[in-house]
Amino acid sequence: AQKVTQAQTEISVVEKEDVTLDCVYETRDTTYYLFWYKQPPSGELVFLIRRNSFDEQNEISGRYSWNFQKSTSSFNFTITASQVVDSAVYFCALSLNDMRFGAGTRLTVKP
Amino acid sequence: NAGVTQTPKFRVLKTGQSMTLLCAQDMNHEYMYWYRQDPGMGLRLIHYSVGEGTTAKGEVPDGYNVSRLKKQNFLLGLESAAPSQTSVYFCASRFADRGSNQPQHFGDGTRLSIL
């Protein structure tokens, strides 16, 4: 069975703080893909990153970085120097043909 | 280039009524998906399709039916709506590239209320 757990339901930080969103997944498959999506208050879903199970390199994109650790089945997302515009719900997802989403973490960045 | 378009955007139904949600994509994607989003539960997959004429059950298929008669359209039907089906419904699509699992493109959602 596939499952994604985002244990942090809500996180609140002050602007310029760093914040890490946790994602733990379960799957029996050896080939799979992991995703992060952002859902701002306007409601649309915005793709952030895709990672396959054979690529454990960390990735940095501007203020965003992702830490994939297969040994702990985790794919954590860090925002450095957070901004108010980062306020959103963030979803981690696990995919083969279908896709399983975590329950999401609501991030509030206060000015 | 419209991407993924969902129709309607809002709808209120009475218990027992039926309706169909339409998803249309103009990106020539092979795979299409229907999700529902409920507070605190993230997105849950209802049904999906890997090509024209094929459908498969997702995580929460009960109470819903789907059809993929044309590659660009994926219909979600509620035969007898129940209050538990009050939710925001998202459609998504992606290419079927083997070995790369392209990201899904999402529509803007349909907010459905069942009274």
Coordinates of C-alpha atoms in Angstrom, one line a residue:
Chain A
A1 CA 0.0 0.0 0.0
Q2 CA 1.1 3.5 -0.7
K3 CA 0.8 6.2 2.0
V4 CA 2.1 9.7 2.6
T5 CA 2.3 11.2 6.0
Q6 CA 2.7 14.9 6.7
A7 CA 2.7 15.0 10.4
Q8 CA 2.7 18.8 10.7
T9 CA -0.8 20.1 10.2
E10 CA 0.0 23.8 10.6
I11 CA 3.1 25.8 11.0
S12 CA 3.4 29.5 11.7
V13 CA 6.7 31.4 11.3
V14 CA 7.7 35.0 11.2
E15 CA 9.1 36.3 7.9
K16 CA 12.8 35.5 7.2
E17 CA 12.7 32.4 9.4
D18 CA 13.7 29.1 7.8
V19 CA 11.1 26.4 7.9
T20 CA 11.1 22.7 7.1
L21 CA 8.1 20.7 6.1
D22 CA 8.3 17.0 6.7
C23 CA 7.1 14.2 4.5
V24 CA 7.3 10.5 5.2
Y25 CA 6.1 7.9 2.6
E26 CA 5.4 4.2 2.5
T27 CA 5.6 2.0 -0.6
R28 CA 6.6 -1.5 -1.5
D29 CA 7.7 -0.5 -5.0
T30 CA 11.3 0.1 -5.8
T31 CA 10.5 2.6 -8.5
Y32 CA 8.4 5.6 -7.6
Y33 CA 8.2 9.3 -7.8
L34 CA 7.8 12.0 -5.1
F35 CA 6.3 15.4 -5.6
W36 CA 5.7 18.6 -3.8
Y37 CA 2.8 20.9 -4.7
K38 CA 1.8 24.3 -3.3
Q39 CA -1.8 25.4 -2.9
P40 CA -2.0 29.1 -2.3
P41 CA -5.1 30.8 -0.8
S42 CA -6.5 31.2 -4.3
G43 CA -6.9 27.4 -4.5
E44 CA -5.0 26.2 -7.5
L45 CA -2.3 23.5 -7.2
V46 CA 1.2 24.5 -8.3
F47 CA 3.8 21.9 -9.0
L48 CA 7.1 22.5 -7.2
I49 CA 9.4 19.5 -7.7
R50 CA 9.5 15.9 -8.8
R51 CA 12.1 13.3 -7.7
N52 CA 12.4 9.7 -8.7
S53 CA 13.4 6.9 -6.3
F54 CA 16.8 6.4 -7.8
D55 CA 17.9 10.0 -7.5
E56 CA 18.8 10.9 -3.9
Q57 CA 20.6 14.1 -4.6
N58 CA 19.3 17.1 -2.7
E59 CA 18.0 19.9 -4.8
I60 CA 18.0 23.6 -4.3
S61 CA 16.0 26.1 -6.3
G62 CA 16.3 29.6 -5.0
R63 CA 15.0 29.7 -1.4
Y64 CA 13.6 26.2 -1.7
S65 CA 15.5 23.0 -1.1
W66 CA 14.5 19.4 -0.8
N67 CA 16.2 16.6 1.1
F68 CA 15.4 13.1 -0.1
Q69 CA 16.5 10.2 2.2
K70 CA 15.5 6.8 1.0
S71 CA 16.9 5.2 4.2
T72 CA 14.2 7.0 6.3
S73 CA 11.6 7.2 3.5
S74 CA 11.5 11.0 3.8
F75 CA 11.3 13.8 1.4
N76 CA 11.5 17.0 3.4
F77 CA 11.1 20.5 2.0
T78 CA 12.9 23.6 3.4
I79 CA 12.1 27.2 2.7
T80 CA 14.9 29.5 3.6
A81 CA 14.2 33.1 4.6
S82 CA 10.5 32.7 4.3
Q83 CA 8.3 35.4 2.9
V84 CA 4.6 36.2 3.3
V85 CA 3.9 35.0 -0.2
D86 CA 5.0 31.5 0.9
S87 CA 1.9 31.2 2.9
A88 CA 0.0 28.2 1.5
V89 CA -0.9 24.6 2.0
Y90 CA 1.9 22.3 0.8
F91 CA 1.3 18.8 -0.3
C92 CA 3.7 15.9 -0.6
A93 CA 2.7 13.1 -3.0
L94 CA 3.8 9.7 -4.0
S95 CA 3.2 8.5 -7.5
L96 CA 3.2 5.5 -9.8
N97 CA 0.3 5.4 -12.2
D98 CA -1.9 6.9 -9.6
M99 CA -0.9 9.5 -7.0
R100 CA -1.3 9.5 -3.2
F101 CA -1.2 12.9 -1.4
G102 CA -0.4 13.6 2.1
A103 CA -2.9 15.6 4.2
G104 CA -1.0 18.8 3.6
T105 CA 0.8 21.3 5.9
R106 CA -0.6 24.8 6.2
L107 CA 2.2 27.3 6.4
T108 CA 1.5 30.8 7.6
V109 CA 4.3 33.3 7.3
K110 CA 3.6 36.4 9.4
P111 CA 5.2 39.8 8.5
Chain B
N1 CA -3.8 27.4 -24.3
A2 CA -6.4 26.6 -21.6
G3 CA -4.6 23.7 -19.9
V4 CA -7.1 21.8 -17.8
T5 CA -10.6 23.2 -17.6
Q6 CA -13.3 22.1 -15.2
T7 CA -17.0 22.7 -15.6
P8 CA -18.9 23.9 -13.6
K9 CA -16.9 25.8 -11.0
F10 CA -19.7 25.8 -8.4
R11 CA -22.8 23.7 -8.0
V12 CA -25.3 23.1 -5.3
L13 CA -27.3 19.8 -5.4
K14 CA -30.0 18.2 -3.4
T15 CA -29.5 14.8 -1.9
G16 CA -30.4 12.1 -4.5
Q17 CA -29.9 14.3 -7.5
S18 CA -27.4 13.3 -10.2
M19 CA -24.8 15.4 -12.1
T20 CA -21.7 15.2 -14.2
L21 CA -18.5 17.1 -13.8
L22 CA -16.6 17.7 -17.0
C23 CA -12.8 17.9 -17.3
A24 CA -11.3 18.9 -20.6
Q25 CA -7.5 19.2 -21.4
D26 CA -5.9 20.5 -24.5
M27 CA -2.4 19.3 -23.9
N28 CA -2.8 15.9 -25.5
H29 CA -2.2 14.1 -22.2
E30 CA -2.8 10.4 -21.9
Y31 CA -3.4 10.2 -18.2
M32 CA -6.3 12.0 -16.5
Y33 CA -7.4 12.0 -12.8
W34 CA -10.2 13.0 -10.5
Y35 CA -9.6 13.9 -6.9
R36 CA -11.6 15.2 -4.1
Q37 CA -10.2 17.6 -1.5
D38 CA -11.7 17.7 2.0
P39 CA -10.4 19.7 5.0
G40 CA -7.5 17.9 6.8
M41 CA -7.4 15.1 4.3
G42 CA -5.5 16.4 1.4
L43 CA -6.4 15.2 -2.1
R44 CA -7.8 11.7 -2.5
L45 CA -7.9 10.0 -5.8
I46 CA -11.4 8.9 -7.0
H47 CA -10.7 7.4 -10.4
Y48 CA -8.2 7.8 -13.1
S49 CA -7.6 6.9 -16.7
V50 CA -4.5 6.0 -18.5
G51 CA -6.0 6.4 -22.0
E52 CA -9.1 6.8 -24.0
G53 CA -11.6 4.1 -23.2
T54 CA -9.9 3.0 -20.0
T55 CA -10.6 3.9 -16.4
A56 CA -9.4 2.6 -13.0
K57 CA -10.5 3.0 -9.4
G58 CA -8.5 5.1 -7.0
E59 CA -8.6 5.4 -3.3
V60 CA -12.2 6.5 -2.8
P61 CA -14.3 5.4 -5.9
D62 CA -17.6 4.5 -4.2
G63 CA -20.5 6.6 -5.3
Y64 CA -18.8 7.9 -8.4
N65 CA -18.5 6.8 -12.0
V66 CA -16.3 8.0 -14.8
S67 CA -16.0 7.8 -18.5
R68 CA -13.2 8.6 -21.0
L69 CA -14.8 8.5 -24.4
K70 CA -12.5 11.1 -25.9
K71 CA -8.8 11.5 -25.0
Q72 CA -9.3 15.2 -24.1
N73 CA -12.3 14.7 -21.8
F74 CA -12.8 12.9 -18.5
L75 CA -16.2 12.9 -17.0
L76 CA -17.1 12.3 -13.3
G77 CA -20.6 11.3 -12.5
L78 CA -22.6 11.3 -9.3
E79 CA -25.6 9.1 -9.8
S80 CA -27.3 9.8 -6.5
A81 CA -25.6 12.7 -4.6
A82 CA -25.1 12.4 -0.8
P83 CA -24.1 15.1 1.7
S84 CA -20.8 13.1 2.2
Q85 CA -19.9 14.0 -1.4
T86 CA -19.7 17.7 -0.5
S87 CA -16.2 18.6 -1.5
V88 CA -13.9 20.4 -3.8
Y89 CA -13.2 18.3 -6.9
F90 CA -10.0 18.6 -8.9
C91 CA -9.2 17.2 -12.3
A92 CA -5.6 16.6 -13.4
S93 CA -3.8 15.3 -16.4
R94 CA -0.3 14.4 -17.5
F95 CA 1.8 12.7 -20.2
A96 CA 2.4 9.0 -20.0
D97 CA 6.1 9.2 -20.5
R98 CA 7.5 5.9 -19.3
G99 CA 10.1 6.1 -16.6
S100 CA 9.7 9.8 -16.0
N101 CA 6.3 10.2 -14.4
Q102 CA 5.6 13.8 -15.5
P103 CA 3.9 16.1 -13.0
Q104 CA 0.2 16.5 -13.2
H105 CA -1.4 19.6 -14.4
F106 CA -4.5 20.6 -12.3
G107 CA -7.7 22.4 -13.1
D108 CA -9.0 25.1 -10.8
G109 CA -11.4 22.9 -9.0
T110 CA -15.2 22.5 -8.7
R111 CA -16.8 23.3 -5.4
L112 CA -19.8 21.0 -5.0
S113 CA -22.3 21.2 -2.1
I114 CA -24.9 18.6 -1.4
L115 CA -27.8 19.7 0.7

